[in-house]
PDB file of C-alpha atoms and ligand atoms in Angstrom:
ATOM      1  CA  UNK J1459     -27.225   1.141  -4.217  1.00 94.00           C
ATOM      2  CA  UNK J1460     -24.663  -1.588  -3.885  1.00 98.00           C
ATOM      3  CA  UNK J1461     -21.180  -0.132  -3.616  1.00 98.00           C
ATOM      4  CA  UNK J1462     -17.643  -2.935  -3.868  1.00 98.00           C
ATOM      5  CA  UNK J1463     -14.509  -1.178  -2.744  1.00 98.00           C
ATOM      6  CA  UNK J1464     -11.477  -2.845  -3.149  1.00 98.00           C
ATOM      7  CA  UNK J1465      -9.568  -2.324   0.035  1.00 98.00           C
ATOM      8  CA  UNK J1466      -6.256  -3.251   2.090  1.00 97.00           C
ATOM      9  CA  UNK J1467      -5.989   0.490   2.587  1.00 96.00           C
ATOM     10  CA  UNK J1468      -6.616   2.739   5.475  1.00 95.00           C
ATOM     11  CA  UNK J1469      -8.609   5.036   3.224  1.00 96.00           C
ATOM     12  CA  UNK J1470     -10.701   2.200   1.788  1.00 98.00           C
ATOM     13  CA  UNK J1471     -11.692   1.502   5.662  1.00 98.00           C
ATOM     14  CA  UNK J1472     -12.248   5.209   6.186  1.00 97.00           C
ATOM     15  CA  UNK J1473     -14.244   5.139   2.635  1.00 98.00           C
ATOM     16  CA  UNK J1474     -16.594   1.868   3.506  1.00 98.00           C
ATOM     17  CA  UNK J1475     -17.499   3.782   7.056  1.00 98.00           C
ATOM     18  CA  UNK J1476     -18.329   6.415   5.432  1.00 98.00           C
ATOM     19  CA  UNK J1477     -20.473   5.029   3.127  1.00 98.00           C
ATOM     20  CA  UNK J1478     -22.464   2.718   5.216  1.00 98.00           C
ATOM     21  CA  UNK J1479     -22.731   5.442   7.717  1.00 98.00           C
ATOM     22  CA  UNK J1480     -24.798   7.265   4.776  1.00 97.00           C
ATOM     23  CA  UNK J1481     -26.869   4.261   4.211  1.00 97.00           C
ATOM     24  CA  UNK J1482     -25.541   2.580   1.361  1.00 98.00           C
ATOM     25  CA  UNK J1483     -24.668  -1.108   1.099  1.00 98.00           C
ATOM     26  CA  UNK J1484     -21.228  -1.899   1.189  1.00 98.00           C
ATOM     27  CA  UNK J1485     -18.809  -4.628   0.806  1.00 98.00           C
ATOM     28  CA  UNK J1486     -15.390  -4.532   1.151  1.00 98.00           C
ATOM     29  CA  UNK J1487     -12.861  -6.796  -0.900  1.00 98.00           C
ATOM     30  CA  UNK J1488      -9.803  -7.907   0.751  1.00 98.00           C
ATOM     31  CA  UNK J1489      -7.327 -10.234  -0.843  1.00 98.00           C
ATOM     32  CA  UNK J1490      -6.464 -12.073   1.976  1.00 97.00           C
ATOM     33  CA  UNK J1491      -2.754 -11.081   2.121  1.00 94.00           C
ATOM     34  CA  UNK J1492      -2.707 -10.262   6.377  1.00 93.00           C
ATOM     35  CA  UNK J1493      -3.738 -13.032   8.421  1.00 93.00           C
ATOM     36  CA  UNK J1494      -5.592 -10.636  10.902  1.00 95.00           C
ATOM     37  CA  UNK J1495      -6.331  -7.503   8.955  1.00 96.00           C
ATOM     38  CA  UNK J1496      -7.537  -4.174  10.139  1.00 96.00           C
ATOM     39  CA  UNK J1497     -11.987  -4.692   8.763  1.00 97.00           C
ATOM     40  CA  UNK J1498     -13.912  -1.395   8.773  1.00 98.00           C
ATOM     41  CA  UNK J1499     -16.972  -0.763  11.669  1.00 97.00           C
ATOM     42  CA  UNK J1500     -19.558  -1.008   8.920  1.00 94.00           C
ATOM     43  CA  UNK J1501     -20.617  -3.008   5.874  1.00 97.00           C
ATOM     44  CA  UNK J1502     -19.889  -6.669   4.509  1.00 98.00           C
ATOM     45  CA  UNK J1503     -16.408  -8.061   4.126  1.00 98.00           C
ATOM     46  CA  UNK J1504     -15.321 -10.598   1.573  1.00 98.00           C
ATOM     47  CA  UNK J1505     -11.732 -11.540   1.251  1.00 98.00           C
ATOM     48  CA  UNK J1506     -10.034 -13.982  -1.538  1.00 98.00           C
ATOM     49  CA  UNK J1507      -9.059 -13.159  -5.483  1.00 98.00           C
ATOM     50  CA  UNK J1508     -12.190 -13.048  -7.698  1.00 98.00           C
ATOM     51  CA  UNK J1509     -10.435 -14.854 -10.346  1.00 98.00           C
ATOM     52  CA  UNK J1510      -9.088 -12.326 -12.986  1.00 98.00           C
ATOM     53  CA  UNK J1511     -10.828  -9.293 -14.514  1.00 98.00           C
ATOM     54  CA  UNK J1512     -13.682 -11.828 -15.729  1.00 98.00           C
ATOM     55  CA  UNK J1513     -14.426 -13.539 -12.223  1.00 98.00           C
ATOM     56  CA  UNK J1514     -14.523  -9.607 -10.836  1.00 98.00           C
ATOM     57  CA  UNK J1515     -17.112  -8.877 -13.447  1.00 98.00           C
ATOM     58  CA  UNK J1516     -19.257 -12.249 -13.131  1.00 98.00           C
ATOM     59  CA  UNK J1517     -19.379 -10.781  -9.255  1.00 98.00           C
ATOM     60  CA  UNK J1518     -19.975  -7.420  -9.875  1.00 98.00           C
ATOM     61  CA  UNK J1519     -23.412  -8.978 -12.114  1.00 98.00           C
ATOM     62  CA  UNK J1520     -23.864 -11.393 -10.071  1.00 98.00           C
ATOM     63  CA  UNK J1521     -23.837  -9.105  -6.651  1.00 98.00           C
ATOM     64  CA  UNK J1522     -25.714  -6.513  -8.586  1.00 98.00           C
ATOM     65  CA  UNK J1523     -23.010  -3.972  -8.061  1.00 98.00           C
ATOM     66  CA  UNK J1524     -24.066  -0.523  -9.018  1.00 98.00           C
ATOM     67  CA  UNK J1525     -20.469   1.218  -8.507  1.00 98.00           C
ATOM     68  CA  UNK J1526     -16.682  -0.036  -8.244  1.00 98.00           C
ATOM     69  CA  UNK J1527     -14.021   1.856  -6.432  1.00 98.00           C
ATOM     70  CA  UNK J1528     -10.655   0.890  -6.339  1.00 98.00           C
ATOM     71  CA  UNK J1529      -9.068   1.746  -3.129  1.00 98.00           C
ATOM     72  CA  UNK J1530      -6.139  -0.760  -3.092  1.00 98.00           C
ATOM     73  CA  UNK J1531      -2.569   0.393  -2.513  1.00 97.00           C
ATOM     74  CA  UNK J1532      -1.060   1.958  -5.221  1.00 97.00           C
ATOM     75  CA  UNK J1533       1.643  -0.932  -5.771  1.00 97.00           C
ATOM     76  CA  UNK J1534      -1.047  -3.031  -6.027  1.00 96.00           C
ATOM     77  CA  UNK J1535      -0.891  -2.853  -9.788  1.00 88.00           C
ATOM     78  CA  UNK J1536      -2.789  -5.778 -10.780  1.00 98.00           C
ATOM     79  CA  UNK J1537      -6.041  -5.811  -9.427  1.00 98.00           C
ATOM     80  CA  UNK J1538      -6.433  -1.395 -10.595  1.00 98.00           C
ATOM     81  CA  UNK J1539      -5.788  -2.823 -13.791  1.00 98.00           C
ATOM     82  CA  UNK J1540      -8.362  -6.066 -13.499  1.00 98.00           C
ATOM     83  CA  UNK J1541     -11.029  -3.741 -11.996  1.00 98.00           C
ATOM     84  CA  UNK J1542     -10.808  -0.932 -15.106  1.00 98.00           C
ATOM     85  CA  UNK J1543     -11.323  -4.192 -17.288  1.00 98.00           C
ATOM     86  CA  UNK J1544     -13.826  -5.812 -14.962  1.00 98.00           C
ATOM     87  CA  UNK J1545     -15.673  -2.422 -14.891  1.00 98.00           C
ATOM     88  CA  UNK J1546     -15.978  -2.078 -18.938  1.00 98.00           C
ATOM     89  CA  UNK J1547     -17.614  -5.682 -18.905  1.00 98.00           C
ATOM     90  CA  UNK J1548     -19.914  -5.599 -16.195  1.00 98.00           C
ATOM     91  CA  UNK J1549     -20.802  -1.548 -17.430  1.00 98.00           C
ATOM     92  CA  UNK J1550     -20.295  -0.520 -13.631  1.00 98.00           C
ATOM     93  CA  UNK J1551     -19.036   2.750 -13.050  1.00 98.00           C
ATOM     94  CA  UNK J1552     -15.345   2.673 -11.840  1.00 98.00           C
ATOM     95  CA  UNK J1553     -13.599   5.470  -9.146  1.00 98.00           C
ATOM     96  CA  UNK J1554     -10.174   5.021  -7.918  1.00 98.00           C
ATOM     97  CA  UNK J1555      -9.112   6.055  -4.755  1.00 98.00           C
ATOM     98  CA  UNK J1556      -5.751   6.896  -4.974  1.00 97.00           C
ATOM     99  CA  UNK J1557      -3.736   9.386  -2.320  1.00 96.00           C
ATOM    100  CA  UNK J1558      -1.089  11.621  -3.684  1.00 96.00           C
ATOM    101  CA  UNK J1559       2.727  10.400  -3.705  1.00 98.00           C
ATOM    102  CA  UNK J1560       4.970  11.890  -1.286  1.00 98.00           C
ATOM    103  CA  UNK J1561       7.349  15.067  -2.470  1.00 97.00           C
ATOM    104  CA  UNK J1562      10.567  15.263  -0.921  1.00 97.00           C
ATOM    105  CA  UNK J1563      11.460  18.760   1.382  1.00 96.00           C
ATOM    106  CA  UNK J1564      14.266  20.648   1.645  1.00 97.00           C
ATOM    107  CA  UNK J1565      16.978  18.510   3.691  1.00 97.00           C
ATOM    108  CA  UNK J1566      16.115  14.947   2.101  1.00 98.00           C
ATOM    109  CA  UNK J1567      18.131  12.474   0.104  1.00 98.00           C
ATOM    110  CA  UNK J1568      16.060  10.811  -2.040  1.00 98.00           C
ATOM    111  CA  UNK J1569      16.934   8.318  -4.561  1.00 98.00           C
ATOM    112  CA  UNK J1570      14.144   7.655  -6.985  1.00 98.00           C
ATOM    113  CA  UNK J1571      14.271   4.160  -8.710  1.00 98.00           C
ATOM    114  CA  UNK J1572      11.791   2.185 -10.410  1.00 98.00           C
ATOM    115  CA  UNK J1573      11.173  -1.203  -8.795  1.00 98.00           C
ATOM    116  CA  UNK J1574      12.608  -3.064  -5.520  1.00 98.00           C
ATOM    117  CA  UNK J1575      14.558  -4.575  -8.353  1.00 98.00           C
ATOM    118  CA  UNK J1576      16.593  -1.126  -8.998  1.00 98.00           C
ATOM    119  CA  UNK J1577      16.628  -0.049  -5.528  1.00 98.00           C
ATOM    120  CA  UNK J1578      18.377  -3.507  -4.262  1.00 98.00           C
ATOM    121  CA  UNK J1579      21.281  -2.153  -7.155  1.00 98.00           C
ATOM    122  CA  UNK J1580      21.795   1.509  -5.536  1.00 98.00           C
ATOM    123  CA  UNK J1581      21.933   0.201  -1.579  1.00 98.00           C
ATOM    124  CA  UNK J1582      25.734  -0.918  -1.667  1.00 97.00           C
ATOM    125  CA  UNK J1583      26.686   2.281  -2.558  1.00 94.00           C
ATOM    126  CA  UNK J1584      24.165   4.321   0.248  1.00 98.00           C
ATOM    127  CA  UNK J1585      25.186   2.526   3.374  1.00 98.00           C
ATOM    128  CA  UNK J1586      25.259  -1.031   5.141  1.00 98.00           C
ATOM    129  CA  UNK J1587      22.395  -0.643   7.728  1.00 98.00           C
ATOM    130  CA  UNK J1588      18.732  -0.820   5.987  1.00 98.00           C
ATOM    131  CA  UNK J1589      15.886  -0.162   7.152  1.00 98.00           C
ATOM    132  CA  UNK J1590      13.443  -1.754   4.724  1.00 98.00           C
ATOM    133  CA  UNK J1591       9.597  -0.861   4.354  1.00 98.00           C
ATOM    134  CA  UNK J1592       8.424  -1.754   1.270  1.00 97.00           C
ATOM    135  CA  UNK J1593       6.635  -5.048   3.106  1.00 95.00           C
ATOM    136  CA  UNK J1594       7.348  -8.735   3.035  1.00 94.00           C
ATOM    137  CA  UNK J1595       5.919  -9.825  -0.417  1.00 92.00           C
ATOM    138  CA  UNK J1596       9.242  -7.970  -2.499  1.00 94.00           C
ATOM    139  CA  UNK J1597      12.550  -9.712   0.123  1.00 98.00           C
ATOM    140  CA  UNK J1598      13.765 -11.855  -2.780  1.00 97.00           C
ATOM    141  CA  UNK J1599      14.988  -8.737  -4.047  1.00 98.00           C
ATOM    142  CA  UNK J1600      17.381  -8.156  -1.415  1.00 98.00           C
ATOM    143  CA  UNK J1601      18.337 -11.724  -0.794  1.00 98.00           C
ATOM    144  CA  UNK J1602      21.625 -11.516  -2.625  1.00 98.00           C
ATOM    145  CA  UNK J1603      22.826  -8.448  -0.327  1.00 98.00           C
ATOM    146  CA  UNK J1604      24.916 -10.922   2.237  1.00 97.00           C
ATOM    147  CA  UNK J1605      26.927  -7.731   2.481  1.00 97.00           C
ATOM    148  CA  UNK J1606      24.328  -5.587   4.204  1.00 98.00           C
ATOM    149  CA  UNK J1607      22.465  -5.644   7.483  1.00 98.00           C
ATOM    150  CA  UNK J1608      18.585  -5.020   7.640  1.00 98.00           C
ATOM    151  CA  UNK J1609      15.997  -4.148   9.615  1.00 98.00           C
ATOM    152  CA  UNK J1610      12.548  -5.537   8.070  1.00 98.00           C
ATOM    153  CA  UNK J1611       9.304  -4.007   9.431  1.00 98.00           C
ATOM    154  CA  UNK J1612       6.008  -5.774   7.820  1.00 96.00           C
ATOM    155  CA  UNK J1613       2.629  -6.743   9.217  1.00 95.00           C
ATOM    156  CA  UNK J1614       3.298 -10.426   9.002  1.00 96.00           C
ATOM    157  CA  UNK J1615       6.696 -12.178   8.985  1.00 95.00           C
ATOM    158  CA  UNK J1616       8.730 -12.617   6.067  1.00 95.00           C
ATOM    159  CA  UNK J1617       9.215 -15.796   4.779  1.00 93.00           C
ATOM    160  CA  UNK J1618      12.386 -16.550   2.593  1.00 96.00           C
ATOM    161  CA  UNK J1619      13.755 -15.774   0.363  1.00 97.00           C
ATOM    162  CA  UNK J1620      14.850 -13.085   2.735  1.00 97.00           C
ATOM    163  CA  UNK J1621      18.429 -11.113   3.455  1.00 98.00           C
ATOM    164  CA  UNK J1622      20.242 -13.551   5.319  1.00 97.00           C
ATOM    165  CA  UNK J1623      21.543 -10.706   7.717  1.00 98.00           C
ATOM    166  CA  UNK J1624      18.298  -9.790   8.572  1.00 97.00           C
ATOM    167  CA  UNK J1625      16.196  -8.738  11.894  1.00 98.00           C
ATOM    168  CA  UNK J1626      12.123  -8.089  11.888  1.00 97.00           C
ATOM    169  CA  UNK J1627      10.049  -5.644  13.517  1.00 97.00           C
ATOM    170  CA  UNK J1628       6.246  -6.553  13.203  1.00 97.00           C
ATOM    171  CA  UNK J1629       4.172  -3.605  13.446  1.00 96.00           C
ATOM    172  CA  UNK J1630       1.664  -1.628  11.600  1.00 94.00           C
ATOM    173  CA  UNK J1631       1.146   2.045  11.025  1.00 94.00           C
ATOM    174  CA  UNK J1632       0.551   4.429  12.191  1.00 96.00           C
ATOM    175  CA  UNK J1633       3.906   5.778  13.408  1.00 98.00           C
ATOM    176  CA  UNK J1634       5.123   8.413  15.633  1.00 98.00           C
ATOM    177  CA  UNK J1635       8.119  10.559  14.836  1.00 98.00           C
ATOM    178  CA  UNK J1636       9.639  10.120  18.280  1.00 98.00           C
ATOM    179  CA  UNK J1637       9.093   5.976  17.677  1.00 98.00           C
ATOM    180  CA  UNK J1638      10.978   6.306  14.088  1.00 98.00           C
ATOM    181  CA  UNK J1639      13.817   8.562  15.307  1.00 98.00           C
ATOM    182  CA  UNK J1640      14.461   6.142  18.022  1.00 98.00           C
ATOM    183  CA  UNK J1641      14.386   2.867  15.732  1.00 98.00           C
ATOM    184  CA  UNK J1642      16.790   4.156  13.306  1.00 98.00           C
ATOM    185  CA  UNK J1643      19.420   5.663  16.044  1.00 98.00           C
ATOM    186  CA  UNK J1644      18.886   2.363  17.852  1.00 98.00           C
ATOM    187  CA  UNK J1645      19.755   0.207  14.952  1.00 98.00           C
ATOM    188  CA  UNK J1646      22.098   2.472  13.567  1.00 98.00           C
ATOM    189  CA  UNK J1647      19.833   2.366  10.446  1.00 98.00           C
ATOM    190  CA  UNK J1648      22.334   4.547   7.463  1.00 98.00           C
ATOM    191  CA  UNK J1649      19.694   4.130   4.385  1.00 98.00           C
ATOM    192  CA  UNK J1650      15.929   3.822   4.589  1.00 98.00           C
ATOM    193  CA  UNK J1651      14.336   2.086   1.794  1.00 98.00           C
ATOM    194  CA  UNK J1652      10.393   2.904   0.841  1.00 98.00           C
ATOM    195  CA  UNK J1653       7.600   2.691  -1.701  1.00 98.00           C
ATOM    196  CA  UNK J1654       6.173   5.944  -2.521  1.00 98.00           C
ATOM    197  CA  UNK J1655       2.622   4.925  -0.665  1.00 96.00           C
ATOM    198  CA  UNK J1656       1.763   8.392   0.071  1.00 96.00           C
ATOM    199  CA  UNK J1657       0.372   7.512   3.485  1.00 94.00           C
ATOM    200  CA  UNK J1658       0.087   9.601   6.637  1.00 94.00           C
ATOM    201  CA  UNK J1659       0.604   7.167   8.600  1.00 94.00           C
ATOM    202  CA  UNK J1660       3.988   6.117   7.111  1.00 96.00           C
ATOM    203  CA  UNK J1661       5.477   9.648   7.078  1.00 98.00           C
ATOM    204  CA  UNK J1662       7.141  10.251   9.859  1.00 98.00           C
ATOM    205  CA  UNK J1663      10.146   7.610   8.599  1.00 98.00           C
ATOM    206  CA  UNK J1664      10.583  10.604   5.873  1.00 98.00           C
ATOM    207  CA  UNK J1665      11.041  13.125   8.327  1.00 98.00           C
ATOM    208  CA  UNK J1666      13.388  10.626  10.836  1.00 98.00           C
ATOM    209  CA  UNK J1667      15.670  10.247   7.810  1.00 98.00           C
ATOM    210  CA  UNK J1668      15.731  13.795   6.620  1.00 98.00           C
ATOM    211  CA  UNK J1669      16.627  14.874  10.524  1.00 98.00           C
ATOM    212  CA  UNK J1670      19.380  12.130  11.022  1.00 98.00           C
ATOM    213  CA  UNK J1671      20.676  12.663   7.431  1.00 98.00           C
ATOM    214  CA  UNK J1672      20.202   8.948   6.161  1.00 98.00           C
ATOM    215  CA  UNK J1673      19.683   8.737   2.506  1.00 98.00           C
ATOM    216  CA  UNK J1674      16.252   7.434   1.027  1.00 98.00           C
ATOM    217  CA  UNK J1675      15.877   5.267  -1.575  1.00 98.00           C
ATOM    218  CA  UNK J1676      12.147   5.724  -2.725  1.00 98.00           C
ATOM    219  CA  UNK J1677      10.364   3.231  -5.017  1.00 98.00           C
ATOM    220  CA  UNK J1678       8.093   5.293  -8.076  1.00 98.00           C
ATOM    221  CA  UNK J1679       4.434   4.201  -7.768  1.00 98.00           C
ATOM    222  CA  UNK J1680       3.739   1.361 -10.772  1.00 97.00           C
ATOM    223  CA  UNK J1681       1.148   2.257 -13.775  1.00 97.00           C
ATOM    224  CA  UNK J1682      -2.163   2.917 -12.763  1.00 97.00           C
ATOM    225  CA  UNK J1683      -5.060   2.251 -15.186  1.00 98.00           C
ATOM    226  CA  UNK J1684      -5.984   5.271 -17.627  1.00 96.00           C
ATOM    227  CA  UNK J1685      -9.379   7.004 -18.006  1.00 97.00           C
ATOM    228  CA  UNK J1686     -10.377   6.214 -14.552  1.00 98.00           C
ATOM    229  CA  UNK J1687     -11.425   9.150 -11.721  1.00 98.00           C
ATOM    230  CA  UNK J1688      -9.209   9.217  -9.511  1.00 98.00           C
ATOM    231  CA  UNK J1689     -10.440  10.824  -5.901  1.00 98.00           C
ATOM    232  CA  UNK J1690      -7.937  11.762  -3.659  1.00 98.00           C
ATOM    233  CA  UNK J1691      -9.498  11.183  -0.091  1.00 97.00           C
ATOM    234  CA  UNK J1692     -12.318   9.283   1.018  1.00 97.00           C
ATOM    235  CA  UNK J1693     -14.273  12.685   1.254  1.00 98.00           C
ATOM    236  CA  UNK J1694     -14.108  12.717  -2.780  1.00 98.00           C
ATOM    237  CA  UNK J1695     -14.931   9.564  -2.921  1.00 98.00           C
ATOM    238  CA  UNK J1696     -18.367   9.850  -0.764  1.00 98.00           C
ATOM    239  CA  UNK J1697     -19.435  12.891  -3.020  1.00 98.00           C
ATOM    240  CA  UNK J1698     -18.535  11.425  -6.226  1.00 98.00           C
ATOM    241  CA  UNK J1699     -21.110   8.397  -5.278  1.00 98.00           C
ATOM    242  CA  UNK J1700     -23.714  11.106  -3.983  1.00 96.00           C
ATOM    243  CA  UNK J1701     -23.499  12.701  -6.988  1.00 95.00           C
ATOM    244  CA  UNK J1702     -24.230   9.718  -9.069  1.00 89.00           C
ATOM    245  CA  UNK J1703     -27.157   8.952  -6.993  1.00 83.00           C
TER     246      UNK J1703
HETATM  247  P1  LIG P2763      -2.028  -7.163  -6.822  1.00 72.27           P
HETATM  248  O1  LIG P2763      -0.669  -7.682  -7.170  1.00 72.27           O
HETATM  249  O2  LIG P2763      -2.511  -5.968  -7.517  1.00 72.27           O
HETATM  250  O3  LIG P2763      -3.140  -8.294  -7.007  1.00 72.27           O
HETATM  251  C1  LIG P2763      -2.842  -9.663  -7.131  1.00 72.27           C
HETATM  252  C2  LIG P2763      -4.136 -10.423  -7.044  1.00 72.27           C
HETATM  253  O4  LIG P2763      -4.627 -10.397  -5.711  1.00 72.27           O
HETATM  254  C3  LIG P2763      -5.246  -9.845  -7.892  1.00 72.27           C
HETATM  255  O5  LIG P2763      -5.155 -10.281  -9.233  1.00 72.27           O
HETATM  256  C4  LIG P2763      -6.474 -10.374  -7.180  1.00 72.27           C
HETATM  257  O6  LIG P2763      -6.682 -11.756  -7.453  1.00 72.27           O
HETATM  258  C5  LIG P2763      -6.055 -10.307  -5.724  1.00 72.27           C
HETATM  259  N1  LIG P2763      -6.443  -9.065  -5.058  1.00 72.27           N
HETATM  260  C6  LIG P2763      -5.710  -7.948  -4.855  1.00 72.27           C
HETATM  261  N2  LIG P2763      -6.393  -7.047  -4.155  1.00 72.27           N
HETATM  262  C7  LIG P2763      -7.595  -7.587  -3.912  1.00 72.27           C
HETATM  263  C8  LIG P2763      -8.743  -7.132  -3.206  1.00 72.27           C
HETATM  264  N3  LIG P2763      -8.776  -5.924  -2.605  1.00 72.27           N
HETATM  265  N4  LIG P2763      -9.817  -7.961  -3.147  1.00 72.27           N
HETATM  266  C9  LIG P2763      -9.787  -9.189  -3.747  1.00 72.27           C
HETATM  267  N5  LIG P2763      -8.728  -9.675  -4.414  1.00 72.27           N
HETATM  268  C10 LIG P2763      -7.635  -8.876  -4.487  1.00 72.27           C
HETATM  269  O7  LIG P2763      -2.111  -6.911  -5.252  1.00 72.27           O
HETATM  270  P2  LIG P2763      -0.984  -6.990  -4.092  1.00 72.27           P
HETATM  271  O8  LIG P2763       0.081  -5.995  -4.380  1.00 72.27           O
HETATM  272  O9  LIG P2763      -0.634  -8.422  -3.881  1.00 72.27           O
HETATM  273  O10 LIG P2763      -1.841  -6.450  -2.866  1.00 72.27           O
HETATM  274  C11 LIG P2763      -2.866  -7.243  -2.308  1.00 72.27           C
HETATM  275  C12 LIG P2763      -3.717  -6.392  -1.403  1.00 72.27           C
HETATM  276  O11 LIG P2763      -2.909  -5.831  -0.374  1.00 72.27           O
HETATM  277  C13 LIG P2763      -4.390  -5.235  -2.128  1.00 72.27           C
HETATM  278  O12 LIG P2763      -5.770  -5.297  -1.856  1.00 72.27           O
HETATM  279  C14 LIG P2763      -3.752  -3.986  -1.564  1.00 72.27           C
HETATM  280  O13 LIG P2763      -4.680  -2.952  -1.355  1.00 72.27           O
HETATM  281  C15 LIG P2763      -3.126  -4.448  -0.261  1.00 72.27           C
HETATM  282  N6  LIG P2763      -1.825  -3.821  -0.005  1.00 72.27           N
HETATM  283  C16 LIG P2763      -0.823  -3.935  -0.938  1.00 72.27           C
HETATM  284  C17 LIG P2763       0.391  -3.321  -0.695  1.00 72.27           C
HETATM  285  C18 LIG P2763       1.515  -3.372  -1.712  1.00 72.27           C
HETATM  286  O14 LIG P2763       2.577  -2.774  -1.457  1.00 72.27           O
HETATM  287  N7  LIG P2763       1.339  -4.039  -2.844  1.00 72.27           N
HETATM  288  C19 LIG P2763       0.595  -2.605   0.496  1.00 72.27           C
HETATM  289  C20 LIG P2763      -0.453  -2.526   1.414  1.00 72.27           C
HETATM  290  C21 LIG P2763      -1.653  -3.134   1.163  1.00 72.27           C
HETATM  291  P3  LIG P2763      -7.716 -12.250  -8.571  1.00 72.27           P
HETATM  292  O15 LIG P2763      -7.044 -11.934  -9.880  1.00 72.27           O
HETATM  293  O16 LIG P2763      -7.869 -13.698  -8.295  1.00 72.27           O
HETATM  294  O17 LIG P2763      -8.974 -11.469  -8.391  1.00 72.27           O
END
């Protein structure tokens, strides 16, 4: 059995250990967005596009894939949508692994909004110090703000167009409470700005913000692709392959 899981996630990792550690042959698909990214212990790696829902399908045939599971971020919109169509060509069984969104508790000031587009719109009226996580692929959103100071945390560094007020943490999850209380008090962070990945190990910037009263503005996950599974941990994941075995 020859499993593809399209990765760049923490639970895709999790997910191809897992499955090799069972015996199965696994590759893992990274785009090739991080210039040193985080490979699981176990299984082959491959990392570039495929070339469109077609190019995924000619290598799903062509690797002899038996089963397809989408693991990629949840704002990664495109390639959930090129692997449902990939799947229907190739006739490979699809799974998505998708974590749940985050719920707000009692004490936070969220701001939903649709797209780093929309959120860019409600900062000026939420404060002047940001503290921006939504990564260093969406800055030309924010690029206009001249008015506003930010703090930019991302894997790699951001390349313009960028805020021109703008400082850079580089760092990767995951994140203590203690080290996200004392980043916002010691940039005098007033509004965090987040997508709604749903990760663990991205939390604790929810809970620093809800403590120290700072407003959230909170991107809504994009579309996902309809009629696929959807497992929620990697532990779903592994049974839903045993089960097809
Ligand atoms: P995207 O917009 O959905 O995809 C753009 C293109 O990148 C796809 O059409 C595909 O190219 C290629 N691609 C994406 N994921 C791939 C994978 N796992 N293996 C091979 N090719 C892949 O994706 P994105 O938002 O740029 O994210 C890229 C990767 O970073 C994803 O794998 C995702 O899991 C990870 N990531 C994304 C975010 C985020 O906020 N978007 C955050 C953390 C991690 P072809 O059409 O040529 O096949």
């Amino acid at each position: 059995m020859h499993i593809l899981v399209l990765g760049g996630t923490t639970e895709a990792r999790t997910l191809a250990e897992a499955l090799h550690a069972r015996g199965y042959r696994v590759t893992t698909s990274l785009a090739g967005r991080v210039a040193a990214p985080r490979l699981p212990r176990g299984g082959e790696v491959r990392i570039g596009g495929f070339g469109g829902a077609e190019g995924l399908a000619e290598w799903l045939r062509g690797q002899h894939v038996d089963v397809l599971i989408d693991a990629t971020h949840p704002f990664a919109g495109t390639i959930s949508f090129n692997a449902a169509h990939a799947a229907d060509l190739a006739h490979v069984p699809l799974l998505a692994l998708r974590r749940p969104g985050w719920a707000p508790s009692p004490g936070d000031d969220w701001h939903l909004v649709d797209s780093l587009e929309e959120a860019s719109r409600a900062l000026p009226g939420l404060g002047s110090r940001v503290f921006l996580t939504t990564g260093r692929m969406g800055l030309a959103a924010f690029a206009h703000l001249d008015e506003l100071w930010f703090l930019v945390r991302s894997v790699d560094g951001p390349e313009p167009p960028h805020p021109p007020r703008m400082e850079t943490v580089l760092d990767r999850g995951p994140f203590t409470l203690d080290g996200e209380r004392e980043l916002l008090r010691r940039h005098r962070v007033d509004v965090l700005v987040t997508k709604d990945s749903g990760a663990a190990a991205t939390a604790p910037k929810l809970a620093a913000a809800r403590e120290a009263g700072i407003p959230v503005v909170v991107v809504r996950r994009p579309p996902a692709p309809e009629g696929v599974p959807v497992a929620e941990t990697a532990e779903e994941a592994v049974a839903w392959v045993a089960a097809r075995v």
